[in-house]
Structure formats: structure tokens, C-alpha cells
Short mmCIF file of C-alpha atoms in Angstrom, two decimals:
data_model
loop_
_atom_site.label_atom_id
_atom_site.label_comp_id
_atom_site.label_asym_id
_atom_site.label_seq_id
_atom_site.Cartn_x
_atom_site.Cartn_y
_atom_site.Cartn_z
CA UNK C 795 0.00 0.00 0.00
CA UNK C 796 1.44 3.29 -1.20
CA UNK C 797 1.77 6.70 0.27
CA UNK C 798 0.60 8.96 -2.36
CA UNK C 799 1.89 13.02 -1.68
CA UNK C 800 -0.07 15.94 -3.54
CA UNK C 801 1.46 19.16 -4.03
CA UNK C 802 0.42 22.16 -5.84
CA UNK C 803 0.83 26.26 -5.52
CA UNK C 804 -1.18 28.87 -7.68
CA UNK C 805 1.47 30.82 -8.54
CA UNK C 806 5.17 29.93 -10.04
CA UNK C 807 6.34 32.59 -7.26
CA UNK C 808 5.43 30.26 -4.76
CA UNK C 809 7.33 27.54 -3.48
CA UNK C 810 5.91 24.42 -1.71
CA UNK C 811 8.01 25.23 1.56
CA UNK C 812 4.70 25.41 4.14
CA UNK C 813 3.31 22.38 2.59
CA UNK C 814 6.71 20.21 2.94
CA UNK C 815 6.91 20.99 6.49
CA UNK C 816 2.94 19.93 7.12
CA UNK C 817 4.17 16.63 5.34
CA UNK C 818 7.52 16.23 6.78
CA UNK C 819 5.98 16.41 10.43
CA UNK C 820 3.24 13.97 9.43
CA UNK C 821 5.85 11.51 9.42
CA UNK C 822 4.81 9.38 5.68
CA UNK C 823 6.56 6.96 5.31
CA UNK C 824 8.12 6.15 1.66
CA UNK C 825 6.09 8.86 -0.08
CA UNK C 826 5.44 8.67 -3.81
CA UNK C 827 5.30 12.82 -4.75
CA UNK C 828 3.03 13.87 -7.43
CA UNK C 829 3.51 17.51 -7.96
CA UNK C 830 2.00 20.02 -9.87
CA UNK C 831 3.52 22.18 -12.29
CA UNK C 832 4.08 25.72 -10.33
CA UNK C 833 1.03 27.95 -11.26
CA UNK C 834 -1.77 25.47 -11.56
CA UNK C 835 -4.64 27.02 -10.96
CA UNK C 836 -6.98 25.98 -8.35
CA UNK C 837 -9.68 27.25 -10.74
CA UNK C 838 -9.16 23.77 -13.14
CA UNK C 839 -10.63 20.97 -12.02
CA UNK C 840 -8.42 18.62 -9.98
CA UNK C 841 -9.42 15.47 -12.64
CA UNK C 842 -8.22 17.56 -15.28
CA UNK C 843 -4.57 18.76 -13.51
CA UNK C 844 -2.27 16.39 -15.22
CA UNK C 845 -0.24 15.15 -11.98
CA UNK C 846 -3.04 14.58 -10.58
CA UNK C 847 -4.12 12.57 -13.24
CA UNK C 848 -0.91 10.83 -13.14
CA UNK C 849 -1.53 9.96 -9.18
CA UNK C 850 -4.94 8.48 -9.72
CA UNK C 851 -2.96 6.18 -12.99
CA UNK C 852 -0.48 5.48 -10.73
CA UNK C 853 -2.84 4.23 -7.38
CA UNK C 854 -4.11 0.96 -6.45
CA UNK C 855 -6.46 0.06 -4.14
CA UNK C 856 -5.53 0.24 -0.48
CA UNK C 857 -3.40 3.53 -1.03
CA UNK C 858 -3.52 6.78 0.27
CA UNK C 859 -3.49 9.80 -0.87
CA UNK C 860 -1.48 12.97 1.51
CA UNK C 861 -1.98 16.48 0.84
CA UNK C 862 -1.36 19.28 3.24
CA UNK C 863 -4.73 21.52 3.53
CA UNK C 864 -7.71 20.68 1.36
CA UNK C 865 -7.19 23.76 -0.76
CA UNK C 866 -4.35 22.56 -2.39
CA UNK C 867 -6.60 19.56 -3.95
CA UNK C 868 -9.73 21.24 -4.60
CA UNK C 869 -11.81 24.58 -4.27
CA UNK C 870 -15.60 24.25 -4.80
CA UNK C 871 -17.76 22.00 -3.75
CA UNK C 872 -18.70 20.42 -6.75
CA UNK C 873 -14.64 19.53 -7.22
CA UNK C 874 -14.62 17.91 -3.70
CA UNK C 875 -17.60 15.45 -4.03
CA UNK C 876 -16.29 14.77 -7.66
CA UNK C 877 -12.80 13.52 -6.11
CA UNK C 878 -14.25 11.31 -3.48
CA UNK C 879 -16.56 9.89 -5.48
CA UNK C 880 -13.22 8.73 -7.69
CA UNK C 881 -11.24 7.76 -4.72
CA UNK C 882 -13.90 5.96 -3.14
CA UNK C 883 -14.44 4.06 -7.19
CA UNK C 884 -11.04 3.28 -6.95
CA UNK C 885 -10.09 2.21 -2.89
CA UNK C 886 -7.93 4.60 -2.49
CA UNK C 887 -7.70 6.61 1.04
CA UNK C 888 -7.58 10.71 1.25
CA UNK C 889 -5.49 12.18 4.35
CA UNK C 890 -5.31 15.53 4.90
CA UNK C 891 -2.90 16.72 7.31
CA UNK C 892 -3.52 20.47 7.85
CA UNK C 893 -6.73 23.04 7.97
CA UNK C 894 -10.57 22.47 8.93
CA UNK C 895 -10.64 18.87 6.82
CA UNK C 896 -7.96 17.64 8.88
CA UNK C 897 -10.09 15.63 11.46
CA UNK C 898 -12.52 14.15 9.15
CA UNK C 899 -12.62 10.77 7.25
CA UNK C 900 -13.49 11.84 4.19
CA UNK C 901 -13.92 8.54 2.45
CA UNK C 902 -16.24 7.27 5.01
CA UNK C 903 -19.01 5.25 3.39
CA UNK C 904 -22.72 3.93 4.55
CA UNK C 905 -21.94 0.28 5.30
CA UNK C 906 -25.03 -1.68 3.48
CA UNK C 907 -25.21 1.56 0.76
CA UNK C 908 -21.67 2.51 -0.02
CA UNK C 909 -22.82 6.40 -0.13
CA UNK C 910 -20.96 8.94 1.04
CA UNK C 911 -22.03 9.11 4.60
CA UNK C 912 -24.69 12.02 4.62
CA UNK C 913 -23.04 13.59 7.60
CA UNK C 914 -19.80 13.51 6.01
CA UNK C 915 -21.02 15.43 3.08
CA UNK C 916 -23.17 18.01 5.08
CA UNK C 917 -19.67 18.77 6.55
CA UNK C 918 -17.92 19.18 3.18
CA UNK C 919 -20.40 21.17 1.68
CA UNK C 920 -20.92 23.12 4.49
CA UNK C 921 -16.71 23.84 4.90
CA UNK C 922 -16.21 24.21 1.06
CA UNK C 923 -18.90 26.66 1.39
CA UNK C 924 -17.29 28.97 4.46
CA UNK C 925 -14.79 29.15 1.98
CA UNK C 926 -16.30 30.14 -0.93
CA UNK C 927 -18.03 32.73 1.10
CA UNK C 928 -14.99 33.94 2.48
CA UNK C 929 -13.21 34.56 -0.84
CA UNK C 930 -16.60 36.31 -1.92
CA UNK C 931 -16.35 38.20 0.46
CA UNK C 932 -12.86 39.20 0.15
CA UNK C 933 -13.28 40.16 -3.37
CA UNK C 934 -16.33 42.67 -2.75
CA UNK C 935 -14.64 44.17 0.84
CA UNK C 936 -11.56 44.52 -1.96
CA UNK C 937 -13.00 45.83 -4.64
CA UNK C 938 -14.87 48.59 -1.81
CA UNK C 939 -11.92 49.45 -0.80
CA UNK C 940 -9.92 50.18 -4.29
CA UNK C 941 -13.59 52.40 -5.26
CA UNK C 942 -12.63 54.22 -2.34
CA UNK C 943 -9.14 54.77 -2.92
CA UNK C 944 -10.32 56.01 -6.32
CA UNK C 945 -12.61 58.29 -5.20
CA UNK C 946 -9.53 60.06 -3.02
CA UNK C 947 -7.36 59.73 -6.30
CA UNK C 948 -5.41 56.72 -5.78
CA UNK C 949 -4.30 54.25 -8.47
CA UNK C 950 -4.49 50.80 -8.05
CA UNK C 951 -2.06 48.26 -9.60
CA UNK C 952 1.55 47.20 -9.00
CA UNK C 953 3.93 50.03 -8.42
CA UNK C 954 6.43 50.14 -11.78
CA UNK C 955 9.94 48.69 -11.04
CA UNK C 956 13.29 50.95 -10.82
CA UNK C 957 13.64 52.11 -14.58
CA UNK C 958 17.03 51.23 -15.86
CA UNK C 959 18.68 54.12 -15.89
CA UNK C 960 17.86 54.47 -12.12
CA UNK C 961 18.73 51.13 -11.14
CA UNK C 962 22.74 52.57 -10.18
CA UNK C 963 21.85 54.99 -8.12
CA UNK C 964 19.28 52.93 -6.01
CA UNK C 965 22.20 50.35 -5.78
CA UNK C 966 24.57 53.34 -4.50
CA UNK C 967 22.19 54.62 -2.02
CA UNK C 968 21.94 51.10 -0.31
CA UNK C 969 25.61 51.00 -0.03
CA UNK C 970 25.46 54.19 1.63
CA UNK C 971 22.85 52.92 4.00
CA UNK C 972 19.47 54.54 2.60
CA UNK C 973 16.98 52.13 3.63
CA UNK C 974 14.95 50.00 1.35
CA UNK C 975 11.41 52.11 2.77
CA UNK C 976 13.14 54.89 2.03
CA UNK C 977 14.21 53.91 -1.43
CA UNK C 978 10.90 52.73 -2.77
CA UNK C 979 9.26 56.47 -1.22
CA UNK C 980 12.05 58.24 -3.08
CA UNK C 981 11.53 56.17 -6.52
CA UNK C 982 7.71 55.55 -6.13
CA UNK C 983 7.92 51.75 -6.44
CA UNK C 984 7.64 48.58 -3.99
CA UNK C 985 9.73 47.84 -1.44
CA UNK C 986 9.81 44.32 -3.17
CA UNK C 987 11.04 46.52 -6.67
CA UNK C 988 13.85 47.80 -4.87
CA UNK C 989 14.71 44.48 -3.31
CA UNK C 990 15.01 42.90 -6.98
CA UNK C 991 17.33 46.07 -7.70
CA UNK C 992 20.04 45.23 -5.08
CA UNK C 993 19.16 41.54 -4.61
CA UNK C 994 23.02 40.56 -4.58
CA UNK C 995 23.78 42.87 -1.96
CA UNK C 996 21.15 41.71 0.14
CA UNK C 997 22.51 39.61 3.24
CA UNK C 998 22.06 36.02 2.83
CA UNK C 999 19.28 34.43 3.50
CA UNK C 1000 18.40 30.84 4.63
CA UNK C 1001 14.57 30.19 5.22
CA UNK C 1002 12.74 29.86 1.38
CA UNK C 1003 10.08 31.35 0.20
CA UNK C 1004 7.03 30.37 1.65
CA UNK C 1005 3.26 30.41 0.30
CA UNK C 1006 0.78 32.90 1.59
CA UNK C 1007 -0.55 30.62 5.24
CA UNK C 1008 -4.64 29.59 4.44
CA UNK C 1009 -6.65 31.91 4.58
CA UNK C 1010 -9.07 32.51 7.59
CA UNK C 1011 -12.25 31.72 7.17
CA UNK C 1012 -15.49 33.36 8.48
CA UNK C 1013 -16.89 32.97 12.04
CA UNK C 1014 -20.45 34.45 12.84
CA UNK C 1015 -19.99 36.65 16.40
CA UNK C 1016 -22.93 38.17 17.95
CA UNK C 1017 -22.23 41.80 18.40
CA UNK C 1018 -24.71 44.07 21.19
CA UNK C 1019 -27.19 46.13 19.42
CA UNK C 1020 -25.64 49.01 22.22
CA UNK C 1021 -21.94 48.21 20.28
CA UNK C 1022 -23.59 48.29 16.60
CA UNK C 1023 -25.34 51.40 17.10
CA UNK C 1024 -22.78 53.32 17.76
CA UNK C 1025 -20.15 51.92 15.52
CA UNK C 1026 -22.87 52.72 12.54
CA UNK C 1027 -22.28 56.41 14.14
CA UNK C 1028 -18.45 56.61 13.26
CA UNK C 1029 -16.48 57.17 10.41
CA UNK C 1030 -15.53 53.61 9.35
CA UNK C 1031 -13.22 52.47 6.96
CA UNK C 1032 -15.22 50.75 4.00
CA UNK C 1033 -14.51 47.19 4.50
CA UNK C 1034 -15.72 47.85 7.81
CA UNK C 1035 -18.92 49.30 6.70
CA UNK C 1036 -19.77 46.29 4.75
CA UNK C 1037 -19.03 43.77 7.35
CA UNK C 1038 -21.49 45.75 9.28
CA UNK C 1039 -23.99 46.45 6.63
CA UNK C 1040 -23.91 42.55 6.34
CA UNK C 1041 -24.98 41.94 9.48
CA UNK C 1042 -28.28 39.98 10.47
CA UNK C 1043 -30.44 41.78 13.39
CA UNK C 1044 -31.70 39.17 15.98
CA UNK C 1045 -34.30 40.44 18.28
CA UNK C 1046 -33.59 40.00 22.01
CA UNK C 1047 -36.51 41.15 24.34
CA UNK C 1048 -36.76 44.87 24.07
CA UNK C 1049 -33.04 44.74 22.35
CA UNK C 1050 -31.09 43.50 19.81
CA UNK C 1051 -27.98 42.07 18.49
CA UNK C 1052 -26.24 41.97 15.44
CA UNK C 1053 -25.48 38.51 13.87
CA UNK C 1054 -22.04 39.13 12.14
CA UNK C 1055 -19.83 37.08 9.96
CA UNK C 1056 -16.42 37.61 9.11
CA UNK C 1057 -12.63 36.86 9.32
CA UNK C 1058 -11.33 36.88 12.92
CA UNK C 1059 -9.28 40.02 11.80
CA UNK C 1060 -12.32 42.42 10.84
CA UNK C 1061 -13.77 41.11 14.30
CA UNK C 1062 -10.27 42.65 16.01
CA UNK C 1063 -11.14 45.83 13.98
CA UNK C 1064 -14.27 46.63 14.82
CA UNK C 1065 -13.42 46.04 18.65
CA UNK C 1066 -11.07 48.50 18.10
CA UNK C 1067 -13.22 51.30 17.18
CA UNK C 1068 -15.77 51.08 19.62
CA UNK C 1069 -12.86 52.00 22.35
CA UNK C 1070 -14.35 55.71 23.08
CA UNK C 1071 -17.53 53.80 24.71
CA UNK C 1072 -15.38 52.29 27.40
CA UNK C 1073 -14.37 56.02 28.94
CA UNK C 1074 -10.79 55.67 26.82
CA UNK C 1075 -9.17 59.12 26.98
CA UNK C 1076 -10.85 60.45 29.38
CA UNK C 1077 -14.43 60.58 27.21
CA UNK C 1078 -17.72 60.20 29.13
CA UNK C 1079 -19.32 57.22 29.27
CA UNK C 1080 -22.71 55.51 29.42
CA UNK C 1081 -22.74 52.21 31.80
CA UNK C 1082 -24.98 50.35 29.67
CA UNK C 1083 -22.82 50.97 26.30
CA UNK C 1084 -19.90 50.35 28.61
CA UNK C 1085 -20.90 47.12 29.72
CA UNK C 1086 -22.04 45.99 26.00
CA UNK C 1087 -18.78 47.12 24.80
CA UNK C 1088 -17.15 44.53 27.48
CA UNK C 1089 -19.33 41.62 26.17
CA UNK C 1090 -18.33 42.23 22.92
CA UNK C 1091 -14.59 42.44 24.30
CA UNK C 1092 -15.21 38.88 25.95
CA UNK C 1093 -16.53 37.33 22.66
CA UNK C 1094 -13.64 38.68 20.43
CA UNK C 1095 -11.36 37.68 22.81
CA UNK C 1096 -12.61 34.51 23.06
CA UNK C 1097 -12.65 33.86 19.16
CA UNK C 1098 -8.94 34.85 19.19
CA UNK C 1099 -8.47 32.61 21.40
CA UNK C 1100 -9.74 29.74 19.41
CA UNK C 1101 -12.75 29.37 21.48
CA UNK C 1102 -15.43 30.10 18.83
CA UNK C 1103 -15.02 27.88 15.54
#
């Protein structure tokens, strides 16, 4: 019985360096590695990825299959259901080492049907779905933000690299000891532009190149009406306003809370600016907006700590 290993990354800048460690501490013994071409996007179906074709040509039943987070196999739903239906066709045993999917047989069957176990693929379908939302929601608290930006004058895109002819001097100002923030102010490019300009004279460096961690996905937090009435009072930054704008009113007695889902991080930044109502700086406060501002506190606090899921 073989141990089959999966790789892939989206982007030929990318190198597999977060999902070798997931693997290496998973301890597989005598893996086979099937991995993809760097830049294969997640976007084309995993049956159609031609090392992953090659991996299902090369298994036989009673193997498994290793990959690090589910992501790196498959995106949708649709894609998932597809590849366990083919895995379960074929014997062959999906691990996943890393992320949400982690602590789930996947290949779990009914025992007199052979279906995929219905509470199996209410958990799939619910999972694949938190993460389609999530990268929905990304997209439109993105594209919010770059309107915005717009509307102040800003340009999006990549900054332009160091022209040519100014590729000398940057290189003679980072001898002299101008900074590399300083350089890409003075030259109006990326810090990563002027990196690539004086790469040689960078110090070594050891650790690779790692790809981006997954992505966090959304966790619903109930929010005090007391909280959300005053943060729709404030100046908020866009992607803020949508996150709140989003948000589902449940009726509690004479009150309310606000049924919001989001990444952890927009959680930590809407904490943030309801500050003022707990007397910060001196400002006057009202005990009942103080004390909802302290549940709120608890419950963010909590889901950083890993307590909500």
C-alpha cells in the first residue's frame, strides 16, 4: 500500500516550503510525490490537472493519498464530491494533514449503501462553502476598498519597477545605508522593486520562500445592538462598513444584536473602534454601552483565542 503526496501552488512565485513541512511532520513513510507544475490554478478541475491525473494512474487500491490543507486539492464544492466519489471508485484513502478537513474521514461510506455518509457530506459542503463565502467576500470588501481609494485619487495596480537608468543609483544609495522604505518612497515603487534592484547585496538568506498561510475563514460573532449602534455612528473604513452592513439583526426582548460574519481580523477591527464607549481618553461614558462594549470584548477575545469555531 502506497503513500501517495499531492502538491500544488497557484502561482510559479510560490514555493511548496509550508506544505513540505505539514508533510515532513506527518511523518509518511516512503512517499510517492506527485507535484503540480508551479502555477496550476486551483480554478481547473483537480481530474483535469495532469499530476493529478498521473496519481490516480499510478494508485491501487488500499493507497492513500497525503496532501497538506484541502485547498491545495480542490476549491468548490462540486470539485470535492467529484474527487471522493473517484477515490472511493477506486479504494484509495484521502489524508489531509492540515486546515478544517484535517479531522474528518473523508472517504467514510454507509456500510449496506456505499454512499458517502450524509453527515460527512453536510460537513464538506458546508466547509467548502465557508470558503467560498470567504473569498466572496474578500473580493467585494476589496473591490470597496480600491472604489474608495479612487474616489480620493489613488491608483491601483503594481507600483512600476526601478527604470534602468535608475537602477545605479538605487544600488549606490543602499551602499550608503538609505533604507529600502526609504528607497521605494524616493523612486515611487515597492519595497519588493527595490529588493530585486540590489538583490546581490542583500545579506544572505536561509529560510525559502514560503506560500501565503490559508486563509481565515469566516466565524459568525454576535455583536450588542448598544456596540452596533454606535459603531454605525463613526467614520468607518469601508470594508468595515460592509461587514457591518452585512450583518443579520436578531431580536432579544426589548433589544437587539447583530449577527455578524467575518474573518477573525475584521472582528479585532471593529473592537477597536468602539474603544471611546469604554471612557478611553478620558471621554464620558454611558454604563450600559460600557458594559455591552465589554461583552463584545469577551466574545472577540474569546474567538482569538480559538474558542469560537
Amino acid at each position: 500500500m502506497a503513500n501517495l503526496v499531492y502538491k500544488r501552488v497557484s502561482t510559479d512565485q510560490q514555493s511548496t516550503a509550508r506544505q513540505d513541512l505539514v508533510l515532513d511532520e506527518a511523518g509518511i513513510e516512503d512517499p510517492v510525490v506527485f507535484e503540480e507544475d508551479g502555477g496550476t490554478s486551483s480554478r481547473l478541475h483537480p481530474l483535469q490537472r495532469p499530476k493529478f491525473r498521473a496519481l490516480l494512474d499510478y494508485a491501487r487500491p488500499g493507497d492513500t493519498v497525503h496532501i497538506s490543507e484541502m485547498f491545495r486539492l480542490v476549491r468548490g464544492t462540486g470539485h470535492i464530491l467529484d474527487v471522493l466519489n473517484v477515490l472511493h471508485r477506486d479504494q484509495v484513502a484521502l489524508r489531509i494533514h492540515d486546515g478544517a478537513f484535517s479531522a474528518m474521514d473523508l472517504t467514510a461510506r454507509h456500510p449496506r449503501t456505499g454512499e458517502l455518509l450524509s453527515t460527512v457530506k453536510f460537513m464538506v459542503q458546508t466547509l467548502a462553502a465557508a470558503g467560498e463565502l470567504q473569498r466572496d467576500l474578500q473580493r467585494e470588501l476589496t473591490y470597496d476598498g480600491l472604489r474608495a481609494a479612487e474616489a480620493k485619487g489613488a491608483k491601483g495596480g503594481r507600483r512600476p519597477a526601478v527604470a534602468g537608468a535608475k537602477t545605479a543609483d538605487v544600488r549606490a544609495a543602499y551602499l550608503e545605508g538609505r533604507s529600502i522604505a526609504a528607497l521605494a518612497r524616493d523612486h515611487g515603487v515597492s519595497r519588493g522593486a527595490i529588493r530585486t534592484a540590489v538583490a546581490d547585496l542583500l545579506p544572505d538568506r536561509t529560510a525559502a520562500d514560503e506560500d501565503a498561510p490559508a486563509p481565515e475563514l469566516p466565524v459568525t460573532l454576535d455583536m450588542p445592538g448598544k456596540v452596533a449602534d454606535y459603531l454605525r455612528t463613526v467614520d468607518l473604513e469601508p470594508a468595515e462598513r460592509t461587514v457591518l452592513d452585512h450583518g443579520v439583526t436578531v431580536r432579544r426582548g426589548q433589544g437587539y444584536t447583530l449577527r455578524v460574519s467575518a474573518v477573525p481580523a475584521a472582528h479585532r477591527q471593529l473592537l477597536a473602534r468602539c474603544q471611546p464607549l469604554d471612557g478611553a481618553q478620558g471621554a464620558p461614558t454611558v454604563p450600559a454601552q460600557r458594559k455591552a462594549r465589554r461583552e463584545y470584548e469577551n466574545r472577540v477575545n474569546a474567538l482569538v483565542a480559538g474558542d469560537l469555531h
